[in-house]
Amino acid sequence: KDMTENTQGLVNIGKLILAFAKVNRVTFHEDGITPESDTDHTVMVSVCAGALAQKLYPDLDLGLVAQFAIVHDLVETYCGDVDSFGITEEDRVSKEEKEHKAFLRIQLEFKDQFPWIPEMIEKYESLNTREARFVKTVDKCMTKITHILNGGTYFKNRGLSKDEMWSDYQTMVRDAEVKYGKEFPEIIALIDELIVEARIKTYGV
């Protein structure tokens, strides 16, 4: 007999997440060879965001933080991960358009069966809660963690100089600070510290 709606919906979620797991990011595992997957990244963001929220910002809703962290990159299932290092404004607009189309596809697939999925993505993307802005700020710590653990493989592979790496990251952090991170100076300070450590691990200085 045919599966019930909820059973079929769970199978559809399973299919979505397995596809999500096949999306590789531009960052690497500690071996400097294995690409970091979107699911690796999502679990890292989720655990870090929960731990940091409880320790530094106990006023935040931990449940909401965890929910936003879990769905924060889910649209990449259908549009992939874009390397944002040194990204042009034109490429940024294109990235946002592709992500919006991917969101609409997820919305179409799940709005009737399990609306929590598109609803949480939409709430996260709107950045109109402190919890969403917090997760987006914490997300900026993640690539630096992988760079530290693998000795800057990404920068070495791209042949980037220390100055190029430093300049782009400073721009990115200040941009994040202005757009959504200014409520969380402790997280911005963590990002700055991680960048310094990533530079040392990559270039020795």
PDB file of C-alpha atoms in Angstrom:
ATOM      1  CA  LYS A   1       0.000   0.000   0.000  1.00  0.00           C
ATOM      2  CA  ASP A   2       1.022   3.641  -0.420  1.00  0.00           C
ATOM      3  CA  MET A   3       2.962   5.377   2.335  1.00  0.00           C
ATOM      4  CA  THR A   4       1.086   7.856   4.503  1.00  0.00           C
ATOM      5  CA  GLU A   5       1.830  11.562   4.059  1.00  0.00           C
ATOM      6  CA  ASN A   6       4.121  11.759   7.098  1.00  0.00           C
ATOM      7  CA  THR A   7       6.053   8.636   6.089  1.00  0.00           C
ATOM      8  CA  GLN A   8       6.545   9.902   2.553  1.00  0.00           C
ATOM      9  CA  GLY A   9       7.535  13.280   3.976  1.00  0.00           C
ATOM     10  CA  LEU A  10      10.243  11.709   6.121  1.00  0.00           C
ATOM     11  CA  VAL A  11      11.623   9.872   3.100  1.00  0.00           C
ATOM     12  CA  ASN A  12      11.666  13.198   1.229  1.00  0.00           C
ATOM     13  CA  ILE A  13      13.571  14.848   4.098  1.00  0.00           C
ATOM     14  CA  GLY A  14      16.024  11.945   4.052  1.00  0.00           C
ATOM     15  CA  LYS A  15      16.567  12.432   0.329  1.00  0.00           C
ATOM     16  CA  LEU A  16      17.103  16.186   0.833  1.00  0.00           C
ATOM     17  CA  ILE A  17      19.687  15.679   3.591  1.00  0.00           C
ATOM     18  CA  LEU A  18      21.599  12.969   1.727  1.00  0.00           C
ATOM     19  CA  ALA A  19      21.818  15.349  -1.251  1.00  0.00           C
ATOM     20  CA  PHE A  20      22.883  18.138   1.126  1.00  0.00           C
ATOM     21  CA  ALA A  21      25.667  15.885   2.438  1.00  0.00           C
ATOM     22  CA  LYS A  22      27.053  15.526  -1.096  1.00  0.00           C
ATOM     23  CA  VAL A  23      27.618  19.293  -1.399  1.00  0.00           C
ATOM     24  CA  ASN A  24      31.300  20.000  -0.781  1.00  0.00           C
ATOM     25  CA  ARG A  25      32.576  23.313   0.490  1.00  0.00           C
ATOM     26  CA  VAL A  26      35.857  24.959  -0.548  1.00  0.00           C
ATOM     27  CA  THR A  27      37.322  24.138   2.877  1.00  0.00           C
ATOM     28  CA  PHE A  28      39.002  20.909   3.971  1.00  0.00           C
ATOM     29  CA  HIS A  29      39.286  18.417   6.801  1.00  0.00           C
ATOM     30  CA  GLU A  30      42.452  18.196   8.881  1.00  0.00           C
ATOM     31  CA  ASP A  31      44.175  16.045   6.234  1.00  0.00           C
ATOM     32  CA  GLY A  32      44.010  18.955   3.783  1.00  0.00           C
ATOM     33  CA  ILE A  33      42.596  16.573   1.166  1.00  0.00           C
ATOM     34  CA  THR A  34      39.055  15.615   2.154  1.00  0.00           C
ATOM     35  CA  PRO A  35      36.601  18.429   1.343  1.00  0.00           C
ATOM     36  CA  GLU A  36      34.365  19.585   4.161  1.00  0.00           C
ATOM     37  CA  SER A  37      30.755  18.751   3.324  1.00  0.00           C
ATOM     38  CA  ASP A  38      27.757  20.952   4.008  1.00  0.00           C
ATOM     39  CA  THR A  39      26.619  18.489   6.677  1.00  0.00           C
ATOM     40  CA  ASP A  40      30.046  18.605   8.376  1.00  0.00           C
ATOM     41  CA  HIS A  41      29.764  22.384   8.410  1.00  0.00           C
ATOM     42  CA  THR A  42      26.167  22.419   9.647  1.00  0.00           C
ATOM     43  CA  VAL A  43      26.920  20.174  12.621  1.00  0.00           C
ATOM     44  CA  MET A  44      29.958  22.324  13.475  1.00  0.00           C
ATOM     45  CA  VAL A  45      27.890  25.538  13.348  1.00  0.00           C
ATOM     46  CA  SER A  46      25.087  23.964  15.391  1.00  0.00           C
ATOM     47  CA  VAL A  47      27.322  22.722  18.218  1.00  0.00           C
ATOM     48  CA  CYS A  48      29.457  25.885  18.307  1.00  0.00           C
ATOM     49  CA  ALA A  49      26.417  28.187  18.237  1.00  0.00           C
ATOM     50  CA  GLY A  50      24.723  26.327  21.093  1.00  0.00           C
ATOM     51  CA  ALA A  51      27.876  26.274  23.205  1.00  0.00           C
ATOM     52  CA  LEU A  52      28.684  29.948  22.598  1.00  0.00           C
ATOM     53  CA  ALA A  53      25.103  31.118  23.135  1.00  0.00           C
ATOM     54  CA  GLN A  54      24.829  29.418  26.517  1.00  0.00           C
ATOM     55  CA  LYS A  55      28.204  30.733  27.681  1.00  0.00           C
ATOM     56  CA  LEU A  56      28.187  34.286  26.306  1.00  0.00           C
ATOM     57  CA  TYR A  57      24.556  35.224  25.626  1.00  0.00           C
ATOM     58  CA  PRO A  58      22.259  33.351  28.041  1.00  0.00           C
ATOM     59  CA  ASP A  59      19.386  35.669  27.081  1.00  0.00           C
ATOM     60  CA  LEU A  60      19.196  34.048  23.628  1.00  0.00           C
ATOM     61  CA  ASP A  61      16.646  31.289  22.983  1.00  0.00           C
ATOM     62  CA  LEU A  62      18.890  28.226  22.680  1.00  0.00           C
ATOM     63  CA  GLY A  63      16.193  26.209  20.942  1.00  0.00           C
ATOM     64  CA  LEU A  64      15.805  28.876  18.274  1.00  0.00           C
ATOM     65  CA  VAL A  65      19.585  29.172  17.883  1.00  0.00           C
ATOM     66  CA  ALA A  66      19.794  25.411  17.288  1.00  0.00           C
ATOM     67  CA  GLN A  67      16.938  25.446  14.770  1.00  0.00           C
ATOM     68  CA  PHE A  68      18.459  28.301  12.771  1.00  0.00           C
ATOM     69  CA  ALA A  69      21.875  26.637  12.792  1.00  0.00           C
ATOM     70  CA  ILE A  70      20.452  23.379  11.472  1.00  0.00           C
ATOM     71  CA  VAL A  71      18.738  24.994   8.458  1.00  0.00           C
ATOM     72  CA  HIS A  72      21.105  27.922   7.817  1.00  0.00           C
ATOM     73  CA  ASP A  73      22.704  26.485   4.648  1.00  0.00           C
ATOM     74  CA  LEU A  74      20.012  24.004   3.587  1.00  0.00           C
ATOM     75  CA  VAL A  75      19.312  25.894   0.344  1.00  0.00           C
ATOM     76  CA  GLU A  76      22.804  24.868  -0.840  1.00  0.00           C
ATOM     77  CA  THR A  77      21.358  21.404  -1.466  1.00  0.00           C
ATOM     78  CA  TYR A  78      20.054  22.827  -4.753  1.00  0.00           C
ATOM     79  CA  CYS A  79      22.491  25.644  -5.517  1.00  0.00           C
ATOM     80  CA  GLY A  80      25.804  24.452  -4.112  1.00  0.00           C
ATOM     81  CA  ASP A  81      28.374  26.322  -2.048  1.00  0.00           C
ATOM     82  CA  VAL A  82      29.972  29.403  -3.564  1.00  0.00           C
ATOM     83  CA  ASP A  83      33.506  30.465  -2.644  1.00  0.00           C
ATOM     84  CA  SER A  84      32.940  33.890  -1.096  1.00  0.00           C
ATOM     85  CA  PHE A  85      36.642  34.716  -0.670  1.00  0.00           C
ATOM     86  CA  GLY A  86      37.287  37.809  -2.786  1.00  0.00           C
ATOM     87  CA  ILE A  87      33.775  37.582  -4.273  1.00  0.00           C
ATOM     88  CA  THR A  88      32.678  40.436  -6.562  1.00  0.00           C
ATOM     89  CA  GLU A  89      29.410  42.292  -6.019  1.00  0.00           C
ATOM     90  CA  GLU A  90      28.077  40.810  -9.277  1.00  0.00           C
ATOM     91  CA  ASP A  91      28.870  37.269  -8.118  1.00  0.00           C
ATOM     92  CA  ARG A  92      27.314  38.000  -4.727  1.00  0.00           C
ATOM     93  CA  VAL A  93      24.043  39.063  -6.377  1.00  0.00           C
ATOM     94  CA  SER A  94      24.110  35.931  -8.546  1.00  0.00           C
ATOM     95  CA  LYS A  95      24.718  33.787  -5.435  1.00  0.00           C
ATOM     96  CA  GLU A  96      21.729  35.353  -3.672  1.00  0.00           C
ATOM     97  CA  GLU A  97      19.491  34.797  -6.702  1.00  0.00           C
ATOM     98  CA  LYS A  98      20.473  31.120  -6.918  1.00  0.00           C
ATOM     99  CA  GLU A  99      19.920  30.678  -3.193  1.00  0.00           C
ATOM    100  CA  HIS A 100      16.463  32.254  -3.445  1.00  0.00           C
ATOM    101  CA  LYS A 101      15.495  29.897  -6.295  1.00  0.00           C
ATOM    102  CA  ALA A 102      16.743  26.968  -4.202  1.00  0.00           C
ATOM    103  CA  PHE A 103      14.647  28.194  -1.264  1.00  0.00           C
ATOM    104  CA  LEU A 104      11.540  28.378  -3.470  1.00  0.00           C
ATOM    105  CA  ARG A 105      12.150  24.771  -4.536  1.00  0.00           C
ATOM    106  CA  ILE A 106      12.435  23.610  -0.906  1.00  0.00           C
ATOM    107  CA  GLN A 107       9.328  25.622  -0.045  1.00  0.00           C
ATOM    108  CA  LEU A 108       7.392  23.960  -2.862  1.00  0.00           C
ATOM    109  CA  GLU A 109       8.538  20.507  -1.773  1.00  0.00           C
ATOM    110  CA  PHE A 110       7.839  20.839   1.947  1.00  0.00           C
ATOM    111  CA  LYS A 111       5.296  23.600   2.630  1.00  0.00           C
ATOM    112  CA  ASP A 112       2.389  21.118   2.748  1.00  0.00           C
ATOM    113  CA  GLN A 113       4.108  18.125   4.372  1.00  0.00           C
ATOM    114  CA  PHE A 114       6.550  19.734   6.815  1.00  0.00           C
ATOM    115  CA  PRO A 115       6.299  23.547   6.694  1.00  0.00           C
ATOM    116  CA  TRP A 116       8.782  23.904   9.576  1.00  0.00           C
ATOM    117  CA  ILE A 117      11.623  23.521   7.047  1.00  0.00           C
ATOM    118  CA  PRO A 118      10.848  26.450   4.703  1.00  0.00           C
ATOM    119  CA  GLU A 119       9.487  28.533   7.583  1.00  0.00           C
ATOM    120  CA  MET A 120      12.721  28.288   9.577  1.00  0.00           C
ATOM    121  CA  ILE A 121      14.865  29.006   6.512  1.00  0.00           C
ATOM    122  CA  GLU A 122      12.788  32.101   5.791  1.00  0.00           C
ATOM    123  CA  LYS A 123      12.958  33.286   9.411  1.00  0.00           C
ATOM    124  CA  TYR A 124      16.721  32.789   9.441  1.00  0.00           C
ATOM    125  CA  GLU A 125      17.271  34.619   6.168  1.00  0.00           C
ATOM    126  CA  SER A 126      15.170  37.582   7.313  1.00  0.00           C
ATOM    127  CA  LEU A 127      17.661  38.192  10.175  1.00  0.00           C
ATOM    128  CA  ASN A 128      14.924  39.914  12.160  1.00  0.00           C
ATOM    129  CA  THR A 129      15.677  38.038  15.393  1.00  0.00           C
ATOM    130  CA  ARG A 130      18.791  38.228  17.556  1.00  0.00           C
ATOM    131  CA  GLU A 131      19.078  34.445  17.320  1.00  0.00           C
ATOM    132  CA  ALA A 132      19.281  34.520  13.517  1.00  0.00           C
ATOM    133  CA  ARG A 133      21.862  37.313  13.549  1.00  0.00           C
ATOM    134  CA  PHE A 134      23.833  35.413  16.191  1.00  0.00           C
ATOM    135  CA  VAL A 135      23.970  32.229  14.103  1.00  0.00           C
ATOM    136  CA  LYS A 136      25.007  34.170  11.004  1.00  0.00           C
ATOM    137  CA  THR A 137      27.830  35.804  12.981  1.00  0.00           C
ATOM    138  CA  VAL A 138      28.995  32.505  14.509  1.00  0.00           C
ATOM    139  CA  ASP A 139      28.964  31.000  10.999  1.00  0.00           C
ATOM    140  CA  LYS A 140      31.826  33.364  10.117  1.00  0.00           C
ATOM    141  CA  CYS A 141      34.061  31.570  12.637  1.00  0.00           C
ATOM    142  CA  MET A 142      33.770  28.204  10.932  1.00  0.00           C
ATOM    143  CA  THR A 143      36.057  28.470   7.892  1.00  0.00           C
ATOM    144  CA  LYS A 144      38.852  29.819  10.093  1.00  0.00           C
ATOM    145  CA  ILE A 145      38.580  26.736  12.336  1.00  0.00           C
ATOM    146  CA  THR A 146      39.124  24.438   9.353  1.00  0.00           C
ATOM    147  CA  HIS A 147      42.022  26.593   8.077  1.00  0.00           C
ATOM    148  CA  ILE A 148      43.696  26.299  11.486  1.00  0.00           C
ATOM    149  CA  LEU A 149      43.199  22.532  11.649  1.00  0.00           C
ATOM    150  CA  ASN A 150      44.609  21.841   8.165  1.00  0.00           C
ATOM    151  CA  GLY A 151      47.358  24.469   8.115  1.00  0.00           C
ATOM    152  CA  GLY A 152      45.737  26.753   5.562  1.00  0.00           C
ATOM    153  CA  THR A 153      45.345  24.272   2.709  1.00  0.00           C
ATOM    154  CA  TYR A 154      42.759  26.464   0.992  1.00  0.00           C
ATOM    155  CA  PHE A 155      45.078  29.502   0.842  1.00  0.00           C
ATOM    156  CA  LYS A 156      48.036  27.401  -0.290  1.00  0.00           C
ATOM    157  CA  ASN A 157      45.967  25.747  -3.028  1.00  0.00           C
ATOM    158  CA  ARG A 158      44.912  29.152  -4.322  1.00  0.00           C
ATOM    159  CA  GLY A 159      48.418  30.566  -4.085  1.00  0.00           C
ATOM    160  CA  LEU A 160      47.258  33.509  -2.003  1.00  0.00           C
ATOM    161  CA  SER A 161      49.794  35.715  -0.294  1.00  0.00           C
ATOM    162  CA  LYS A 162      49.592  36.528   3.402  1.00  0.00           C
ATOM    163  CA  ASP A 163      48.584  40.105   2.562  1.00  0.00           C
ATOM    164  CA  GLU A 164      45.803  38.989   0.171  1.00  0.00           C
ATOM    165  CA  MET A 165      44.421  36.611   2.764  1.00  0.00           C
ATOM    166  CA  TRP A 166      44.584  39.204   5.532  1.00  0.00           C
ATOM    167  CA  SER A 167      43.064  42.031   3.503  1.00  0.00           C
ATOM    168  CA  ASP A 168      40.075  40.012   2.318  1.00  0.00           C
ATOM    169  CA  TYR A 169      39.310  38.632   5.751  1.00  0.00           C
ATOM    170  CA  GLN A 170      39.499  42.032   7.394  1.00  0.00           C
ATOM    171  CA  THR A 171      37.032  43.359   4.814  1.00  0.00           C
ATOM    172  CA  MET A 172      34.712  40.391   5.357  1.00  0.00           C
ATOM    173  CA  VAL A 173      34.743  40.685   9.153  1.00  0.00           C
ATOM    174  CA  ARG A 174      34.128  44.428   9.152  1.00  0.00           C
ATOM    175  CA  ASP A 175      31.284  43.859   6.662  1.00  0.00           C
ATOM    176  CA  ALA A 176      29.748  41.198   8.917  1.00  0.00           C
ATOM    177  CA  GLU A 177      30.151  43.478  11.915  1.00  0.00           C
ATOM    178  CA  VAL A 178      28.267  46.300  10.215  1.00  0.00           C
ATOM    179  CA  LYS A 179      25.485  44.187   8.683  1.00  0.00           C
ATOM    180  CA  TYR A 180      24.511  41.803  11.486  1.00  0.00           C
ATOM    181  CA  GLY A 181      27.279  41.194  14.049  1.00  0.00           C
ATOM    182  CA  LYS A 182      27.556  44.399  16.044  1.00  0.00           C
ATOM    183  CA  GLU A 183      25.341  43.024  18.836  1.00  0.00           C
ATOM    184  CA  PHE A 184      27.890  40.269  19.406  1.00  0.00           C
ATOM    185  CA  PRO A 185      31.305  41.894  19.970  1.00  0.00           C
ATOM    186  CA  GLU A 186      32.613  38.768  21.701  1.00  0.00           C
ATOM    187  CA  ILE A 187      31.978  36.706  18.544  1.00  0.00           C
ATOM    188  CA  ILE A 188      33.609  39.349  16.346  1.00  0.00           C
ATOM    189  CA  ALA A 189      36.627  39.221  18.679  1.00  0.00           C
ATOM    190  CA  LEU A 190      36.699  35.418  18.311  1.00  0.00           C
ATOM    191  CA  ILE A 191      36.662  35.727  14.515  1.00  0.00           C
ATOM    192  CA  ASP A 192      39.573  38.185  14.669  1.00  0.00           C
ATOM    193  CA  GLU A 193      41.541  35.834  16.927  1.00  0.00           C
ATOM    194  CA  LEU A 194      40.829  32.847  14.671  1.00  0.00           C
ATOM    195  CA  ILE A 195      41.995  34.795  11.607  1.00  0.00           C
ATOM    196  CA  VAL A 196      45.300  35.623  13.306  1.00  0.00           C
ATOM    197  CA  GLU A 197      45.779  31.965  14.225  1.00  0.00           C
ATOM    198  CA  ALA A 198      44.864  30.843  10.688  1.00  0.00           C
ATOM    199  CA  ARG A 199      47.440  33.269   9.283  1.00  0.00           C
ATOM    200  CA  ILE A 200      50.116  31.881  11.619  1.00  0.00           C
ATOM    201  CA  LYS A 201      49.227  28.276  10.751  1.00  0.00           C
ATOM    202  CA  THR A 202      49.324  29.089   7.012  1.00  0.00           C
ATOM    203  CA  TYR A 203      52.204  31.504   6.654  1.00  0.00           C
ATOM    204  CA  GLY A 204      54.119  31.142   9.907  1.00  0.00           C
ATOM    205  CA  VAL A 205      53.573  34.798  10.870  1.00  0.00           C
TER     206      VAL A 205
END
